[in-house]
Structures are given as C-alpha cells and as structure tokens.
PDB file of N, CA and C in Angstrom:
ATOM      1  N   MET A1076       0.709  -1.221  -0.118  1.00 52.00           N
ATOM      2  CA  MET A1076       0.172  -0.142   0.644  1.00 52.00           C
ATOM      3  C   MET A1076       1.094   1.229  -0.231  1.00 52.00           C
ATOM      4  N   ALA A1077       0.717   2.403  -0.894  1.00 73.00           N
ATOM      5  CA  ALA A1077       1.283   3.730  -1.471  1.00 73.00           C
ATOM      6  C   ALA A1077       1.301   4.120  -0.073  1.00 73.00           C
ATOM      7  N   PHE A1078       0.865   3.633   1.297  1.00 82.00           N
ATOM      8  CA  PHE A1078       0.896   5.420   2.502  1.00 82.00           C
ATOM      9  C   PHE A1078       1.097   3.734   3.403  1.00 82.00           C
ATOM     10  N   ALA A1079       2.109   2.494   3.635  1.00 74.00           N
ATOM     11  CA  ALA A1079       2.653   2.022   4.303  1.00 74.00           C
ATOM     12  C   ALA A1079       3.387   2.858   5.476  1.00 74.00           C
ATOM     13  N   GLY A1080       3.547   2.677   6.653  1.00 79.00           N
ATOM     14  CA  GLY A1080       4.671   3.582   7.295  1.00 79.00           C
ATOM     15  C   GLY A1080       4.181   4.890   6.871  1.00 79.00           C
ATOM     16  N   VAL A1081       3.348   5.952   7.415  1.00 86.00           N
ATOM     17  CA  VAL A1081       2.239   6.861   7.308  1.00 86.00           C
ATOM     18  C   VAL A1081       0.661   6.512   7.898  1.00 86.00           C
ATOM     19  N   LEU A1082      -0.022   5.796   6.964  1.00 92.00           N
ATOM     20  CA  LEU A1082      -0.452   5.234   8.130  1.00 92.00           C
ATOM     21  C   LEU A1082      -0.787   3.929   8.089  1.00 92.00           C
ATOM     22  N   ASN A1083      -2.314   3.783   9.017  1.00 90.00           N
ATOM     23  CA  ASN A1083      -2.388   1.879   9.341  1.00 90.00           C
ATOM     24  C   ASN A1083      -4.067   1.608   8.366  1.00 90.00           C
ATOM     25  N   ASP A1084      -3.231   0.303   8.457  1.00 92.00           N
ATOM     26  CA  ASP A1084      -3.932   0.034   7.290  1.00 92.00           C
ATOM     27  C   ASP A1084      -5.927  -0.176   7.619  1.00 92.00           C
ATOM     28  N   ALA A1085      -6.094  -0.780   9.088  1.00 94.00           N
ATOM     29  CA  ALA A1085      -7.422  -0.892   9.722  1.00 94.00           C
ATOM     30  C   ALA A1085      -8.183   1.032   9.749  1.00 94.00           C
ATOM     31  N   ASP A1086      -7.136   2.052  10.089  1.00 95.00           N
ATOM     32  CA  ASP A1086      -7.577   3.064   9.448  1.00 95.00           C
ATOM     33  C   ASP A1086      -8.277   3.716   8.143  1.00 95.00           C
ATOM     34  N   ILE A1087      -7.414   3.231   6.714  1.00 95.00           N
ATOM     35  CA  ILE A1087      -6.972   3.337   5.689  1.00 95.00           C
ATOM     36  C   ILE A1087      -8.745   3.065   5.874  1.00 95.00           C
ATOM     37  N   THR A1088      -8.366   1.820   5.805  1.00 95.00           N
ATOM     38  CA  THR A1088      -9.935   0.463   5.358  1.00 95.00           C
ATOM     39  C   THR A1088     -11.207   1.834   6.347  1.00 95.00           C
ATOM     40  N   LYS A1089     -11.970   1.911   7.064  1.00 97.00           N
ATOM     41  CA  LYS A1089     -12.644   2.591   7.916  1.00 97.00           C
ATOM     42  C   LYS A1089     -12.761   3.554   7.501  1.00 97.00           C
ATOM     43  N   ALA A1090     -11.829   4.744   6.910  1.00 96.00           N
ATOM     44  CA  ALA A1090     -12.464   5.917   5.883  1.00 96.00           C
ATOM     45  C   ALA A1090     -12.663   5.446   5.261  1.00 96.00           C
ATOM     46  N   LEU A1091     -12.129   4.610   4.075  1.00 96.00           N
ATOM     47  CA  LEU A1091     -12.789   4.338   3.073  1.00 96.00           C
ATOM     48  C   LEU A1091     -14.842   4.210   3.754  1.00 96.00           C
ATOM     49  N   ASP A1092     -14.468   2.983   4.246  1.00 96.00           N
ATOM     50  CA  ASP A1092     -15.821   3.285   4.264  1.00 96.00           C
ATOM     51  C   ASP A1092     -16.748   4.087   5.022  1.00 96.00           C
ATOM     52  N   GLU A1093     -17.052   4.871   5.598  1.00 95.00           N
ATOM     53  CA  GLU A1093     -16.812   5.869   5.691  1.00 95.00           C
ATOM     54  C   GLU A1093     -17.696   6.991   4.404  1.00 95.00           C
ATOM     55  N   SER A1094     -16.200   7.273   3.682  1.00 95.00           N
ATOM     56  CA  SER A1094     -16.542   7.472   2.926  1.00 95.00           C
ATOM     57  C   SER A1094     -17.494   6.690   1.902  1.00 95.00           C
ATOM     58  N   LYS A1095     -17.650   4.863   1.677  1.00 93.00           N
ATOM     59  CA  LYS A1095     -18.855   5.411   0.116  1.00 93.00           C
ATOM     60  C   LYS A1095     -20.626   5.573   0.334  1.00 93.00           C
ATOM     61  N   ASP A1096     -20.785   6.736   0.129  1.00 93.00           N
ATOM     62  CA  ASP A1096     -21.890   6.667   0.094  1.00 93.00           C
ATOM     63  C   ASP A1096     -21.706   8.218  -0.067  1.00 93.00           C
ATOM     64  N   ALA A1097     -20.829   9.151   0.561  1.00 95.00           N
ATOM     65  CA  ALA A1097     -20.664  11.042   1.075  1.00 95.00           C
ATOM     66  C   ALA A1097     -19.231  11.011   1.617  1.00 95.00           C
ATOM     67  N   PHE A1098     -18.499  11.670   0.451  1.00 97.00           N
ATOM     68  CA  PHE A1098     -17.273  11.815   0.694  1.00 97.00           C
ATOM     69  C   PHE A1098     -17.047  13.732   1.103  1.00 97.00           C
ATOM     70  N   ASP A1099     -16.062  13.204   2.918  1.00 96.00           N
ATOM     71  CA  ASP A1099     -16.057  14.555   3.038  1.00 96.00           C
ATOM     72  C   ASP A1099     -14.827  14.772   4.041  1.00 96.00           C
ATOM     73  N   TYR A1100     -13.946  15.674   3.647  1.00 96.00           N
ATOM     74  CA  TYR A1100     -12.906  15.407   3.906  1.00 96.00           C
ATOM     75  C   TYR A1100     -11.854  15.244   5.528  1.00 96.00           C
ATOM     76  N   LYS A1101     -12.921  15.918   6.181  1.00 96.00           N
ATOM     77  CA  LYS A1101     -12.609  16.524   7.481  1.00 96.00           C
ATOM     78  C   LYS A1101     -12.098  15.486   8.662  1.00 96.00           C
ATOM     79  N   LYS A1102     -13.443  14.588   7.497  1.00 97.00           N
ATOM     80  CA  LYS A1102     -13.888  12.615   8.324  1.00 97.00           C
ATOM     81  C   LYS A1102     -12.668  12.431   7.587  1.00 97.00           C
ATOM     82  N   PHE A1103     -12.350  12.096   6.733  1.00 97.00           N
ATOM     83  CA  PHE A1103     -11.809  11.314   6.048  1.00 97.00           C
ATOM     84  C   PHE A1103      -9.940  11.443   6.232  1.00 97.00           C
ATOM     85  N   PHE A1104      -9.735  12.466   6.413  1.00 97.00           N
ATOM     86  CA  PHE A1104      -7.805  12.456   6.837  1.00 97.00           C
ATOM     87  C   PHE A1104      -8.556  12.815   8.394  1.00 97.00           C
ATOM     88  N   LYS A1105      -9.667  12.370   9.556  1.00 97.00           N
ATOM     89  CA  LYS A1105      -9.153  12.221  11.031  1.00 97.00           C
ATOM     90  C   LYS A1105      -9.230  10.915  10.906  1.00 97.00           C
ATOM     91  N   THR A1106     -10.803   9.925  10.091  1.00 97.00           N
ATOM     92  CA  THR A1106     -10.615   8.275  10.123  1.00 97.00           C
ATOM     93  C   THR A1106      -9.414   7.163   9.644  1.00 97.00           C
ATOM     94  N   CYS A1107      -8.579   8.157   9.344  1.00 96.00           N
ATOM     95  CA  CYS A1107      -7.229   7.433   8.927  1.00 96.00           C
ATOM     96  C   CYS A1107      -6.275   8.009   9.290  1.00 96.00           C
ATOM     97  N   GLY A1108      -6.139   8.930   9.538  1.00 96.00           N
ATOM     98  CA  GLY A1108      -5.128   9.456  10.680  1.00 96.00           C
ATOM     99  C   GLY A1108      -4.008  10.634  10.164  1.00 96.00           C
ATOM    100  N   LEU A1109      -4.796  11.267   9.191  1.00 96.00           N
ATOM    101  CA  LEU A1109      -3.612  11.879   8.157  1.00 96.00           C
ATOM    102  C   LEU A1109      -4.043  13.353   8.947  1.00 96.00           C
ATOM    103  N   ALA A1110      -4.737  13.527   9.704  1.00 96.00           N
ATOM    104  CA  ALA A1110      -4.650  15.427  11.098  1.00 96.00           C
ATOM    105  C   ALA A1110      -4.183  14.813  11.516  1.00 96.00           C
ATOM    106  N   GLY A1111      -3.562  13.020  12.335  1.00 95.00           N
ATOM    107  CA  GLY A1111      -3.118  14.793  13.420  1.00 95.00           C
ATOM    108  C   GLY A1111      -1.941  13.210  13.520  1.00 95.00           C
ATOM    109  N   LYS A1112      -0.511  13.644  11.405  1.00 95.00           N
ATOM    110  CA  LYS A1112       0.592  12.952  11.355  1.00 95.00           C
ATOM    111  C   LYS A1112       1.013  14.398  10.869  1.00 95.00           C
ATOM    112  N   SER A1113       2.688  14.355  11.539  1.00 95.00           N
ATOM    113  CA  SER A1113       3.353  15.869  11.106  1.00 95.00           C
ATOM    114  C   SER A1113       3.437  16.601  10.367  1.00 95.00           C
ATOM    115  N   ALA A1114       4.288  17.462  10.053  1.00 94.00           N
ATOM    116  CA  ALA A1114       4.159  18.178   8.841  1.00 94.00           C
ATOM    117  C   ALA A1114       4.820  17.377   7.856  1.00 94.00           C
ATOM    118  N   ASP A1115       5.905  15.790   8.370  1.00 94.00           N
ATOM    119  CA  ASP A1115       6.364  15.161   6.854  1.00 94.00           C
ATOM    120  C   ASP A1115       5.827  13.880   7.174  1.00 94.00           C
ATOM    121  N   ASP A1116       4.656  13.343   7.694  1.00 94.00           N
ATOM    122  CA  ASP A1116       4.705  12.417   7.003  1.00 94.00           C
ATOM    123  C   ASP A1116       3.219  13.137   5.710  1.00 94.00           C
ATOM    124  N   VAL A1117       2.359  14.454   6.213  1.00 95.00           N
ATOM    125  CA  VAL A1117       1.533  14.871   5.141  1.00 95.00           C
ATOM    126  C   VAL A1117       2.149  15.745   3.962  1.00 95.00           C
ATOM    127  N   LYS A1118       3.702  15.943   4.441  1.00 94.00           N
ATOM    128  CA  LYS A1118       4.198  16.620   3.402  1.00 94.00           C
ATOM    129  C   LYS A1118       3.990  15.086   2.339  1.00 94.00           C
ATOM    130  N   LYS A1119       4.707  13.638   3.278  1.00 93.00           N
ATOM    131  CA  LYS A1119       5.192  12.755   2.499  1.00 93.00           C
ATOM    132  C   LYS A1119       3.582  11.874   0.938  1.00 93.00           C
ATOM    133  N   ALA A1120       1.907  12.035   2.143  1.00 93.00           N
ATOM    134  CA  ALA A1120       0.848  12.504   1.652  1.00 93.00           C
ATOM    135  C   ALA A1120       1.150  13.015   0.114  1.00 93.00           C
ATOM    136  N   PHE A1121       1.129  14.774   0.414  1.00 95.00           N
ATOM    137  CA  PHE A1121       0.780  15.287  -0.240  1.00 95.00           C
ATOM    138  C   PHE A1121       1.091  14.350  -2.417  1.00 95.00           C
ATOM    139  N   TYR A1122       2.259  14.077  -1.176  1.00 93.00           N
ATOM    140  CA  TYR A1122       3.431  13.281  -3.243  1.00 93.00           C
ATOM    141  C   TYR A1122       2.632  11.916  -3.450  1.00 93.00           C
ATOM    142  N   ILE A1123       2.150  11.369  -3.083  1.00 91.00           N
ATOM    143  CA  ILE A1123       0.906   9.649  -2.950  1.00 91.00           C
ATOM    144  C   ILE A1123       0.413  10.345  -3.387  1.00 91.00           C
ATOM    145  N   ILE A1124       0.287  11.511  -3.347  1.00 94.00           N
ATOM    146  CA  ILE A1124      -1.385  11.930  -4.292  1.00 94.00           C
ATOM    147  C   ILE A1124      -1.336  12.287  -5.685  1.00 94.00           C
ATOM    148  N   ASP A1125      -0.029  13.723  -5.507  1.00 95.00           N
ATOM    149  CA  ASP A1125       0.000  13.713  -7.142  1.00 95.00           C
ATOM    150  C   ASP A1125       0.284  12.701  -7.739  1.00 95.00           C
ATOM    151  N   GLN A1126       0.163  12.228  -8.779  1.00 93.00           N
ATOM    152  CA  GLN A1126       0.600  10.789  -9.231  1.00 93.00           C
ATOM    153  C   GLN A1126       0.961  12.007 -10.252  1.00 93.00           C
ATOM    154  N   ASP A1127       1.261  13.205 -11.140  1.00 95.00           N
ATOM    155  CA  ASP A1127       1.360  13.567 -11.782  1.00 95.00           C
ATOM    156  C   ASP A1127       3.042  13.923 -11.504  1.00 95.00           C
ATOM    157  N   LYS A1128       3.101  14.020 -10.579  1.00 96.00           N
ATOM    158  CA  LYS A1128       5.167  14.755  -9.989  1.00 96.00           C
ATOM    159  C   LYS A1128       4.633  16.236  -9.870  1.00 96.00           C
ATOM    160  N   SER A1129       3.909  17.522 -10.187  1.00 97.00           N
ATOM    161  CA  SER A1129       3.234  18.396 -10.867  1.00 97.00           C
ATOM    162  C   SER A1129       4.370  19.031  -9.766  1.00 97.00           C
ATOM    163  N   GLY A1130       3.793  19.078  -8.730  1.00 97.00           N
ATOM    164  CA  GLY A1130       4.280  20.166  -7.240  1.00 97.00           C
ATOM    165  C   GLY A1130       2.966  20.599  -6.632  1.00 97.00           C
ATOM    166  N   PHE A1131       1.882  19.636  -8.241  1.00 98.00           N
ATOM    167  CA  PHE A1131      -0.047  20.498  -7.405  1.00 98.00           C
ATOM    168  C   PHE A1131      -1.028  19.383  -7.730  1.00 98.00           C
ATOM    169  N   ILE A1132      -2.319  18.836  -7.146  1.00 97.00           N
ATOM    170  CA  ILE A1132      -2.384  18.101  -6.575  1.00 97.00           C
ATOM    171  C   ILE A1132      -4.035  18.491  -7.640  1.00 97.00           C
ATOM    172  N   GLU A1133      -3.858  18.150  -8.636  1.00 96.00           N
ATOM    173  CA  GLU A1133      -5.431  19.129  -9.917  1.00 96.00           C
ATOM    174  C   GLU A1133      -6.398  18.171 -10.060  1.00 96.00           C
ATOM    175  N   GLU A1134      -7.039  18.523 -10.843  1.00 96.00           N
ATOM    176  CA  GLU A1134      -9.001  18.363 -10.034  1.00 96.00           C
ATOM    177  C   GLU A1134      -8.702  16.381 -10.683  1.00 96.00           C
ATOM    178  N   ASP A1135      -8.393  16.006 -12.054  1.00 95.00           N
ATOM    179  CA  ASP A1135      -8.329  14.916 -12.101  1.00 95.00           C
ATOM    180  C   ASP A1135      -7.906  14.013 -11.389  1.00 95.00           C
ATOM    181  N   GLU A1136      -6.485  14.034 -10.315  1.00 95.00           N
ATOM    182  CA  GLU A1136      -6.504  13.598  -9.748  1.00 95.00           C
ATOM    183  C   GLU A1136      -7.067  13.330  -8.105  1.00 95.00           C
ATOM    184  N   LEU A1137      -7.718  14.642  -8.335  1.00 96.00           N
ATOM    185  CA  LEU A1137      -8.639  14.935  -6.794  1.00 96.00           C
ATOM    186  C   LEU A1137      -9.290  14.012  -6.965  1.00 96.00           C
ATOM    187  N   LYS A1138     -10.352  13.344  -7.860  1.00 96.00           N
ATOM    188  CA  LYS A1138     -11.188  12.927  -8.473  1.00 96.00           C
ATOM    189  C   LYS A1138     -11.248  11.260  -7.990  1.00 96.00           C
ATOM    190  N   LEU A1139      -9.898  10.909  -8.260  1.00 95.00           N
ATOM    191  CA  LEU A1139      -9.084   9.967  -7.951  1.00 95.00           C
ATOM    192  C   LEU A1139      -8.322   9.877  -6.806  1.00 95.00           C
ATOM    193  N   PHE A1140      -9.209  10.716  -5.481  1.00 95.00           N
ATOM    194  CA  PHE A1140      -7.680  10.018  -5.015  1.00 95.00           C
ATOM    195  C   PHE A1140      -9.329   9.381  -3.433  1.00 95.00           C
ATOM    196  N   LEU A1141      -9.218   8.727  -3.366  1.00 95.00           N
ATOM    197  CA  LEU A1141      -9.339   7.947  -2.678  1.00 95.00           C
ATOM    198  C   LEU A1141      -8.993   6.420  -3.329  1.00 95.00           C
ATOM    199  N   GLN A1142      -8.414   6.080  -4.331  1.00 94.00           N
ATOM    200  CA  GLN A1142      -7.901   4.976  -5.126  1.00 94.00           C
ATOM    201  C   GLN A1142      -6.322   5.104  -4.372  1.00 94.00           C
ATOM    202  N   ASN A1143      -6.461   6.643  -4.334  1.00 92.00           N
ATOM    203  CA  ASN A1143      -4.645   6.438  -3.858  1.00 92.00           C
ATOM    204  C   ASN A1143      -4.524   5.743  -2.793  1.00 92.00           C
ATOM    205  N   PHE A1144      -4.899   5.000  -1.829  1.00 93.00           N
ATOM    206  CA  PHE A1144      -5.772   5.928  -0.045  1.00 93.00           C
ATOM    207  C   PHE A1144      -5.687   3.523  -0.932  1.00 93.00           C
ATOM    208  N   LYS A1145      -6.676   2.704  -1.553  1.00 91.00           N
ATOM    209  CA  LYS A1145      -6.508   1.634  -2.108  1.00 91.00           C
ATOM    210  C   LYS A1145      -7.011   0.755  -3.437  1.00 91.00           C
ATOM    211  N   ALA A1146      -6.730   0.105  -4.307  1.00 90.00           N
ATOM    212  CA  ALA A1146      -6.862   0.611  -4.582  1.00 90.00           C
ATOM    213  C   ALA A1146      -8.268  -0.806  -5.410  1.00 90.00           C
ATOM    214  N   GLY A1147      -9.679   0.338  -6.332  1.00 91.00           N
ATOM    215  CA  GLY A1147     -10.157  -0.695  -6.257  1.00 91.00           C
ATOM    216  C   GLY A1147     -10.935   0.781  -5.550  1.00 91.00           C
ATOM    217  N   ALA A1148     -11.422   1.886  -5.091  1.00 94.00           N
ATOM    218  CA  ALA A1148     -11.628   2.336  -3.915  1.00 94.00           C
ATOM    219  C   ALA A1148     -12.875   3.497  -5.337  1.00 94.00           C
ATOM    220  N   ARG A1149     -14.100   3.814  -5.231  1.00 96.00           N
ATOM    221  CA  ARG A1149     -14.459   4.506  -6.089  1.00 96.00           C
ATOM    222  C   ARG A1149     -13.889   5.959  -6.168  1.00 96.00           C
ATOM    223  N   ALA A1150     -14.040   6.690  -6.882  1.00 96.00           N
ATOM    224  CA  ALA A1150     -13.619   8.112  -7.909  1.00 96.00           C
ATOM    225  C   ALA A1150     -15.010   8.893  -7.082  1.00 96.00           C
ATOM    226  N   LEU A1151     -14.387   9.610  -6.569  1.00 97.00           N
ATOM    227  CA  LEU A1151     -15.283  11.062  -6.452  1.00 97.00           C
ATOM    228  C   LEU A1151     -16.412  11.395  -7.036  1.00 97.00           C
ATOM    229  N   THR A1152     -17.746  11.990  -6.400  1.00 97.00           N
ATOM    230  CA  THR A1152     -18.620  12.702  -7.606  1.00 97.00           C
ATOM    231  C   THR A1152     -17.999  13.879  -8.122  1.00 97.00           C
ATOM    232  N   ASP A1153     -18.049  13.829  -9.386  1.00 97.00           N
ATOM    233  CA  ASP A1153     -18.058  15.162  -9.398  1.00 97.00           C
ATOM    234  C   ASP A1153     -17.735  16.850  -9.236  1.00 97.00           C
ATOM    235  N   ALA A1154     -19.530  17.136  -7.871  1.00 97.00           N
ATOM    236  CA  ALA A1154     -19.517  17.432  -7.553  1.00 97.00           C
ATOM    237  C   ALA A1154     -18.554  16.961  -6.128  1.00 97.00           C
ATOM    238  N   GLU A1155     -19.005  16.371  -5.628  1.00 97.00           N
ATOM    239  CA  GLU A1155     -17.151  15.966  -3.773  1.00 97.00           C
ATOM    240  C   GLU A1155     -16.132  16.537  -4.791  1.00 97.00           C
ATOM    241  N   THR A1156     -15.522  16.788  -6.180  1.00 97.00           N
ATOM    242  CA  THR A1156     -13.740  16.604  -6.277  1.00 97.00           C
ATOM    243  C   THR A1156     -14.023  18.512  -6.232  1.00 97.00           C
ATOM    244  N   LYS A1157     -15.183  19.376  -7.037  1.00 96.00           N
ATOM    245  CA  LYS A1157     -14.979  20.379  -6.711  1.00 96.00           C
ATOM    246  C   LYS A1157     -15.501  20.731  -5.905  1.00 96.00           C
ATOM    247  N   ALA A1158     -16.177  20.211  -4.474  1.00 96.00           N
ATOM    248  CA  ALA A1158     -16.139  21.502  -3.059  1.00 96.00           C
ATOM    249  C   ALA A1158     -14.834  20.873  -2.561  1.00 96.00           C
ATOM    250  N   PHE A1159     -14.351  19.683  -2.482  1.00 96.00           N
ATOM    251  CA  PHE A1159     -12.603  19.581  -2.649  1.00 96.00           C
ATOM    252  C   PHE A1159     -12.099  20.187  -2.908  1.00 96.00           C
ATOM    253  N   LEU A1160     -12.070  20.210  -4.198  1.00 97.00           N
ATOM    254  CA  LEU A1160     -11.428  21.476  -4.889  1.00 97.00           C
ATOM    255  C   LEU A1160     -10.904  23.276  -4.040  1.00 97.00           C
ATOM    256  N   LYS A1161     -12.357  23.072  -4.279  1.00 96.00           N
ATOM    257  CA  LYS A1161     -12.446  24.397  -3.598  1.00 96.00           C
ATOM    258  C   LYS A1161     -11.959  24.545  -1.777  1.00 96.00           C
ATOM    259  N   ALA A1162     -12.104  23.692  -1.270  1.00 96.00           N
ATOM    260  CA  ALA A1162     -11.957  23.828  -0.175  1.00 96.00           C
ATOM    261  C   ALA A1162     -10.669  23.973   0.096  1.00 96.00           C
ATOM    262  N   GLY A1163      -9.187  22.938  -0.795  1.00 96.00           N
ATOM    263  CA  GLY A1163      -8.744  23.412  -0.645  1.00 96.00           C
ATOM    264  C   GLY A1163      -7.453  25.124  -1.112  1.00 96.00           C
ATOM    265  N   ASP A1164      -8.385  25.136  -2.286  1.00 97.00           N
ATOM    266  CA  ASP A1164      -7.421  25.927  -3.684  1.00 97.00           C
ATOM    267  C   ASP A1164      -7.696  26.732  -2.728  1.00 97.00           C
ATOM    268  N   VAL A1165      -6.486  27.646  -1.498  1.00 95.00           N
ATOM    269  CA  VAL A1165      -6.938  28.737  -0.738  1.00 95.00           C
ATOM    270  C   VAL A1165      -6.664  30.143  -2.355  1.00 95.00           C
ATOM    271  N   ASP A1166      -6.014  29.887  -3.178  1.00 96.00           N
ATOM    272  CA  ASP A1166      -4.678  30.472  -4.185  1.00 96.00           C
ATOM    273  C   ASP A1166      -5.810  31.245  -5.046  1.00 96.00           C
ATOM    274  N   GLY A1167      -6.763  30.239  -4.993  1.00 96.00           N
ATOM    275  CA  GLY A1167      -7.644  30.333  -6.969  1.00 96.00           C
ATOM    276  C   GLY A1167      -6.745  30.233  -7.864  1.00 96.00           C
ATOM    277  N   ASP A1168      -6.013  29.608  -8.009  1.00 97.00           N
ATOM    278  CA  ASP A1168      -4.995  29.009  -8.976  1.00 97.00           C
ATOM    279  C   ASP A1168      -6.058  27.488 -10.041  1.00 97.00           C
ATOM    280  N   GLY A1169      -7.186  26.576  -9.431  1.00 96.00           N
ATOM    281  CA  GLY A1169      -8.007  25.754  -9.547  1.00 96.00           C
ATOM    282  C   GLY A1169      -6.529  24.760  -9.147  1.00 96.00           C
ATOM    283  N   LYS A1170      -6.035  24.332  -8.745  1.00 97.00           N
ATOM    284  CA  LYS A1170      -5.149  24.036  -7.787  1.00 97.00           C
ATOM    285  C   LYS A1170      -4.476  23.067  -7.247  1.00 97.00           C
ATOM    286  N   ILE A1171      -4.244  22.118  -5.902  1.00 98.00           N
ATOM    287  CA  ILE A1171      -3.537  22.181  -4.330  1.00 98.00           C
ATOM    288  C   ILE A1171      -2.152  22.020  -3.741  1.00 98.00           C
ATOM    289  N   GLY A1172      -1.937  23.214  -3.580  1.00 97.00           N
ATOM    290  CA  GLY A1172      -0.099  23.592  -4.233  1.00 97.00           C
ATOM    291  C   GLY A1172       0.019  22.210  -2.377  1.00 97.00           C
ATOM    292  N   ALA A1173       1.551  21.630  -2.197  1.00 96.00           N
ATOM    293  CA  ALA A1173       1.678  20.937  -0.803  1.00 96.00           C
ATOM    294  C   ALA A1173       1.585  21.673   0.116  1.00 96.00           C
ATOM    295  N   ASP A1174       1.204  22.829   0.400  1.00 96.00           N
ATOM    296  CA  ASP A1174       1.322  24.009   2.542  1.00 96.00           C
ATOM    297  C   ASP A1174      -0.029  24.844   1.924  1.00 96.00           C
ATOM    298  N   GLU A1175      -1.056  24.292   0.758  1.00 97.00           N
ATOM    299  CA  GLU A1175      -2.497  24.219   1.194  1.00 97.00           C
ATOM    300  C   GLU A1175      -3.070  23.348   1.022  1.00 97.00           C
ATOM    301  N   PHE A1176      -2.729  21.755   0.798  1.00 97.00           N
ATOM    302  CA  PHE A1176      -2.967  19.890   0.603  1.00 97.00           C
ATOM    303  C   PHE A1176      -1.938  20.022   3.133  1.00 97.00           C
ATOM    304  N   SER A1177      -1.139  20.335   2.928  1.00 96.00           N
ATOM    305  CA  SER A1177      -0.646  21.163   4.591  1.00 96.00           C
ATOM    306  C   SER A1177      -2.065  21.522   5.365  1.00 96.00           C
ATOM    307  N   THR A1178      -3.111  22.746   4.792  1.00 96.00           N
ATOM    308  CA  THR A1178      -3.628  23.798   5.989  1.00 96.00           C
ATOM    309  C   THR A1178      -5.252  22.776   5.500  1.00 96.00           C
ATOM    310  N   LEU A1179      -5.218  21.663   4.277  1.00 95.00           N
ATOM    311  CA  LEU A1179      -6.745  21.333   4.181  1.00 95.00           C
ATOM    312  C   LEU A1179      -6.385  19.773   5.510  1.00 95.00           C
ATOM    313  N   VAL A1180      -5.744  18.941   5.340  1.00 96.00           N
ATOM    314  CA  VAL A1180      -5.339  18.546   6.196  1.00 96.00           C
ATOM    315  C   VAL A1180      -5.637  18.097   7.626  1.00 96.00           C
ATOM    316  N   LYS A1181      -4.791  19.889   8.947  1.00 90.00           N
ATOM    317  CA  LYS A1181      -5.041  19.673   9.444  1.00 90.00           C
ATOM    318  C   LYS A1181      -5.922  20.619   9.877  1.00 90.00           C
ATOM    319  N   ALA A1182      -7.339  20.914   9.288  1.00 84.00           N
ATOM    320  CA  ALA A1182      -8.513  22.007   9.310  1.00 84.00           C
ATOM    321  C   ALA A1182      -9.201  21.219  10.015  1.00 84.00           C
TER     322      ALA A1182
END
C-alpha cells in the first residue's frame, strides 16, 4: 500500500468505508489518521497523491483521491471533487499545492 509506514491499514479501511456514500474530507483525514500526523508525513501523503509529480494536486488527481489509499476505491463524484478542490485551493489557481494540502488536512 502506498501509505505504508505513514498510515495504519485498518484506519484507511475505516475511512474508506465511511466514504462509500458521501465524501467529507475533514472526516476522512481524521478517520484515516492523517490529520494527526507530522508535517513531514502530511507532505509524504501529498507527494503520493500528486500522481504526475507536478508539485500540485489537480482536479483529475482529486477525482481519484480515494484510489491512492486503496486500489479499487470509488472515484469522487464531480460535485465532491469540485467541493474538495474549492476547500483546498486557497489561492484560486485551480489546484492544491503542498502548503494548501497541509492546511486542508489540519483544518
């Protein structure tokens, strides 16, 4: 699993189960344990989610956000993706940078 050494598999499974019908990023980050992790661990998570290694998490990467935690997890709906992006995109550039992601996780 991509988050081995950063997050507990059981916590990830619980967070994914809670996200089956609706995605709430605050609840997800708390349940999977990322909200309580160090700044370094949050940064590691950011770089795992930044699939194209652009230094940003763009909308297409957010749509597949849950699949970073477990293969076969559902994609976020368009509405969930847009709400997630809006919550994290502080500077309004249409993507989430590492600092914005850290702020979002700790919110």
